[in-house]
Amino acid sequence: MSKAYKGDRFVVESLRALLLENESAFDPWVQFTDGRAGLLFCPQCGDLACGAVSADVRFTEHTVEWHDIAYQSGITEELSTSELPAFSLHFDRAQYEVTVRALLADWSTRSA
């Protein structure tokens, strides 16, 4: 995968997946078919087919949870918890949305 640049659709769609707002042709590149969002991708190609660390992103009125963070196979889409058990992270929803939307705004503008 080439170096990311401002306006990179892959980065933009990855961020939108963390807001549960991505419904585009990039979905198979940033989100598994079970709806889990990719968090860390293959450093060589960035393709979910290689597998990725993923999470089930869940929103409540006041929180966002990255539920069951684990390595997910790109072929079977099964979670691998043999070496490290799945875990979850919780964020304040308002702060989370401000942070991810700021990153999204920054990455959505192609640099000159």
Short mmCIF file of N, CA and C in Angstrom, two decimals, residues 37-111:
data_model
loop_
_atom_site.label_atom_id
_atom_site.label_comp_id
_atom_site.label_asym_id
_atom_site.label_seq_id
_atom_site.Cartn_x
_atom_site.Cartn_y
_atom_site.Cartn_z
N ALA A 37 -15.37 -3.18 12.56
CA ALA A 37 -14.51 -2.21 11.90
C ALA A 37 -13.05 -2.58 12.10
N GLY A 38 -12.26 -2.46 11.04
CA GLY A 38 -10.83 -2.68 11.15
C GLY A 38 -10.19 -1.53 11.91
N LEU A 39 -9.31 -1.87 12.85
CA LEU A 39 -8.58 -0.86 13.62
C LEU A 39 -7.12 -0.79 13.19
N LEU A 40 -6.50 -1.95 13.05
CA LEU A 40 -5.11 -2.05 12.61
C LEU A 40 -5.06 -3.01 11.43
N PHE A 41 -4.51 -2.54 10.32
CA PHE A 41 -4.51 -3.30 9.08
C PHE A 41 -3.11 -3.81 8.77
N CYS A 42 -3.03 -4.71 7.79
CA CYS A 42 -1.74 -5.21 7.31
C CYS A 42 -0.87 -4.03 6.90
N PRO A 43 0.37 -3.95 7.41
CA PRO A 43 1.22 -2.82 7.06
C PRO A 43 1.74 -2.86 5.62
N GLN A 44 1.66 -4.01 4.98
CA GLN A 44 2.15 -4.12 3.61
C GLN A 44 1.12 -3.69 2.58
N CYS A 45 -0.13 -4.17 2.76
CA CYS A 45 -1.14 -3.89 1.73
C CYS A 45 -2.37 -3.17 2.25
N GLY A 46 -2.60 -3.20 3.56
CA GLY A 46 -3.77 -2.55 4.12
C GLY A 46 -5.06 -3.26 3.84
N ASP A 47 -4.99 -4.49 3.40
CA ASP A 47 -6.17 -5.26 2.98
C ASP A 47 -6.68 -6.11 4.13
N LEU A 48 -7.99 -6.11 4.35
CA LEU A 48 -8.58 -6.96 5.38
C LEU A 48 -8.38 -8.45 5.09
N ALA A 49 -8.11 -8.80 3.84
CA ALA A 49 -7.89 -10.20 3.49
C ALA A 49 -6.71 -10.79 4.25
N CYS A 50 -5.76 -9.97 4.63
CA CYS A 50 -4.61 -10.43 5.43
C CYS A 50 -4.99 -10.62 6.89
N GLY A 51 -6.15 -10.12 7.27
CA GLY A 51 -6.57 -10.12 8.67
C GLY A 51 -6.28 -8.75 9.26
N ALA A 52 -6.91 -8.47 10.39
CA ALA A 52 -6.74 -7.17 11.02
C ALA A 52 -7.19 -7.25 12.47
N VAL A 53 -6.74 -6.30 13.25
CA VAL A 53 -7.31 -6.12 14.58
C VAL A 53 -8.61 -5.35 14.35
N SER A 54 -9.70 -5.86 14.88
CA SER A 54 -11.00 -5.26 14.62
C SER A 54 -11.80 -5.13 15.92
N ALA A 55 -12.89 -4.37 15.84
CA ALA A 55 -13.77 -4.19 16.98
C ALA A 55 -15.20 -4.03 16.50
N ASP A 56 -16.11 -4.42 17.35
CA ASP A 56 -17.53 -4.16 17.14
C ASP A 56 -17.77 -2.79 17.78
N VAL A 57 -18.00 -1.77 16.96
CA VAL A 57 -18.18 -0.41 17.46
C VAL A 57 -19.64 -0.25 17.88
N ARG A 58 -19.83 0.15 19.14
CA ARG A 58 -21.17 0.29 19.70
C ARG A 58 -21.34 1.68 20.32
N PHE A 59 -22.45 2.30 20.02
CA PHE A 59 -22.76 3.63 20.55
C PHE A 59 -23.93 3.54 21.53
N THR A 60 -23.83 4.26 22.63
CA THR A 60 -24.97 4.52 23.51
C THR A 60 -25.13 6.03 23.56
N GLU A 61 -26.05 6.50 24.34
CA GLU A 61 -26.27 7.94 24.42
C GLU A 61 -25.02 8.70 24.87
N HIS A 62 -24.25 8.12 25.79
CA HIS A 62 -23.11 8.83 26.36
C HIS A 62 -21.75 8.18 26.12
N THR A 63 -21.73 6.97 25.58
CA THR A 63 -20.45 6.28 25.42
C THR A 63 -20.32 5.64 24.03
N VAL A 64 -19.08 5.35 23.70
CA VAL A 64 -18.76 4.54 22.53
C VAL A 64 -17.90 3.40 23.05
N GLU A 65 -18.19 2.21 22.59
CA GLU A 65 -17.40 1.05 23.01
C GLU A 65 -16.82 0.38 21.78
N TRP A 66 -15.53 0.10 21.85
CA TRP A 66 -14.91 -0.80 20.89
C TRP A 66 -14.97 -2.16 21.58
N HIS A 67 -15.98 -2.95 21.22
CA HIS A 67 -16.28 -4.19 21.91
C HIS A 67 -15.51 -5.36 21.29
N ASP A 68 -15.00 -6.22 22.15
CA ASP A 68 -14.30 -7.44 21.74
C ASP A 68 -13.19 -7.16 20.71
N ILE A 69 -12.28 -6.29 21.05
CA ILE A 69 -11.13 -6.02 20.19
C ILE A 69 -10.31 -7.30 20.11
N ALA A 70 -10.03 -7.74 18.89
CA ALA A 70 -9.27 -8.97 18.69
C ALA A 70 -8.77 -9.04 17.25
N TYR A 71 -7.83 -9.94 17.02
CA TYR A 71 -7.39 -10.20 15.65
C TYR A 71 -8.50 -10.98 14.95
N GLN A 72 -8.83 -10.56 13.73
CA GLN A 72 -9.87 -11.22 12.95
C GLN A 72 -9.28 -11.72 11.64
N SER A 73 -9.50 -12.99 11.36
CA SER A 73 -8.99 -13.60 10.14
C SER A 73 -9.64 -12.95 8.92
N GLY A 74 -8.82 -12.71 7.92
CA GLY A 74 -9.34 -12.15 6.68
C GLY A 74 -10.03 -13.19 5.81
N ILE A 75 -9.77 -14.45 6.06
CA ILE A 75 -10.34 -15.51 5.24
C ILE A 75 -11.64 -16.04 5.87
N THR A 76 -11.58 -16.43 7.13
CA THR A 76 -12.77 -17.00 7.79
C THR A 76 -13.56 -15.95 8.57
N GLU A 77 -12.97 -14.81 8.83
CA GLU A 77 -13.54 -13.72 9.63
C GLU A 77 -13.74 -14.12 11.09
N GLU A 78 -13.15 -15.24 11.51
CA GLU A 78 -13.23 -15.66 12.90
C GLU A 78 -12.27 -14.83 13.75
N LEU A 79 -12.66 -14.60 15.01
CA LEU A 79 -11.80 -13.89 15.95
C LEU A 79 -10.80 -14.86 16.54
N SER A 80 -9.56 -14.40 16.68
CA SER A 80 -8.52 -15.21 17.29
C SER A 80 -8.23 -14.64 18.67
N THR A 81 -8.53 -15.41 19.70
CA THR A 81 -8.27 -14.97 21.06
C THR A 81 -7.34 -15.93 21.80
N SER A 82 -6.62 -16.76 21.04
CA SER A 82 -5.76 -17.76 21.67
C SER A 82 -4.54 -17.15 22.35
N GLU A 83 -3.96 -16.12 21.76
CA GLU A 83 -2.77 -15.51 22.35
C GLU A 83 -3.09 -14.33 23.25
N LEU A 84 -4.15 -13.62 22.92
CA LEU A 84 -4.57 -12.46 23.70
C LEU A 84 -6.09 -12.45 23.74
N PRO A 85 -6.67 -12.51 24.93
CA PRO A 85 -8.13 -12.50 25.00
C PRO A 85 -8.70 -11.19 24.44
N ALA A 86 -9.88 -11.27 23.87
CA ALA A 86 -10.56 -10.08 23.38
C ALA A 86 -10.81 -9.14 24.56
N PHE A 87 -10.76 -7.86 24.30
CA PHE A 87 -11.02 -6.87 25.34
C PHE A 87 -11.80 -5.72 24.73
N SER A 88 -12.30 -4.84 25.56
CA SER A 88 -13.10 -3.71 25.09
C SER A 88 -12.55 -2.40 25.65
N LEU A 89 -12.75 -1.33 24.91
CA LEU A 89 -12.39 0.02 25.35
C LEU A 89 -13.65 0.88 25.31
N HIS A 90 -13.76 1.77 26.28
CA HIS A 90 -14.92 2.67 26.36
C HIS A 90 -14.45 4.11 26.26
N PHE A 91 -15.22 4.92 25.54
CA PHE A 91 -14.89 6.33 25.34
C PHE A 91 -16.12 7.17 25.65
N ASP A 92 -15.88 8.40 26.10
CA ASP A 92 -16.95 9.37 26.21
C ASP A 92 -17.41 9.70 24.79
N ARG A 93 -18.70 9.58 24.51
CA ARG A 93 -19.19 9.73 23.15
C ARG A 93 -18.90 11.12 22.58
N ALA A 94 -19.12 12.16 23.35
CA ALA A 94 -18.91 13.52 22.83
C ALA A 94 -17.44 13.72 22.46
N GLN A 95 -16.53 13.33 23.34
CA GLN A 95 -15.10 13.48 23.05
C GLN A 95 -14.67 12.61 21.88
N TYR A 96 -15.18 11.40 21.82
CA TYR A 96 -14.87 10.47 20.73
C TYR A 96 -15.28 11.08 19.40
N GLU A 97 -16.52 11.54 19.32
CA GLU A 97 -17.01 12.09 18.06
C GLU A 97 -16.24 13.34 17.64
N VAL A 98 -15.91 14.21 18.59
CA VAL A 98 -15.12 15.40 18.27
C VAL A 98 -13.75 14.98 17.71
N THR A 99 -13.12 14.02 18.35
CA THR A 99 -11.78 13.58 17.92
C THR A 99 -11.82 12.93 16.55
N VAL A 100 -12.71 11.97 16.35
CA VAL A 100 -12.76 11.26 15.07
C VAL A 100 -13.21 12.20 13.95
N ARG A 101 -14.17 13.08 14.24
CA ARG A 101 -14.62 14.02 13.20
C ARG A 101 -13.52 15.03 12.84
N ALA A 102 -12.71 15.43 13.80
CA ALA A 102 -11.58 16.33 13.49
C ALA A 102 -10.58 15.62 12.59
N LEU A 103 -10.28 14.36 12.88
CA LEU A 103 -9.39 13.59 12.02
C LEU A 103 -10.01 13.41 10.64
N LEU A 104 -11.30 13.14 10.60
CA LEU A 104 -12.00 12.96 9.33
C LEU A 104 -11.95 14.24 8.50
N ALA A 105 -12.17 15.38 9.13
CA ALA A 105 -12.11 16.66 8.41
C ALA A 105 -10.70 16.91 7.88
N ASP A 106 -9.70 16.60 8.69
CA ASP A 106 -8.31 16.80 8.27
C ASP A 106 -7.95 15.89 7.10
N TRP A 107 -8.33 14.61 7.18
CA TRP A 107 -7.97 13.65 6.13
C TRP A 107 -8.83 13.79 4.89
N SER A 108 -10.01 14.41 5.02
CA SER A 108 -10.90 14.55 3.87
C SER A 108 -10.45 15.62 2.89
N THR A 109 -9.55 16.48 3.34
CA THR A 109 -9.06 17.56 2.47
C THR A 109 -7.74 17.15 1.86
N ARG A 110 -7.71 17.04 0.55
CA ARG A 110 -6.50 16.66 -0.15
C ARG A 110 -5.48 17.79 -0.05
N SER A 111 -4.26 17.43 0.35
CA SER A 111 -3.21 18.45 0.44
C SER A 111 -2.66 18.75 -0.94
#
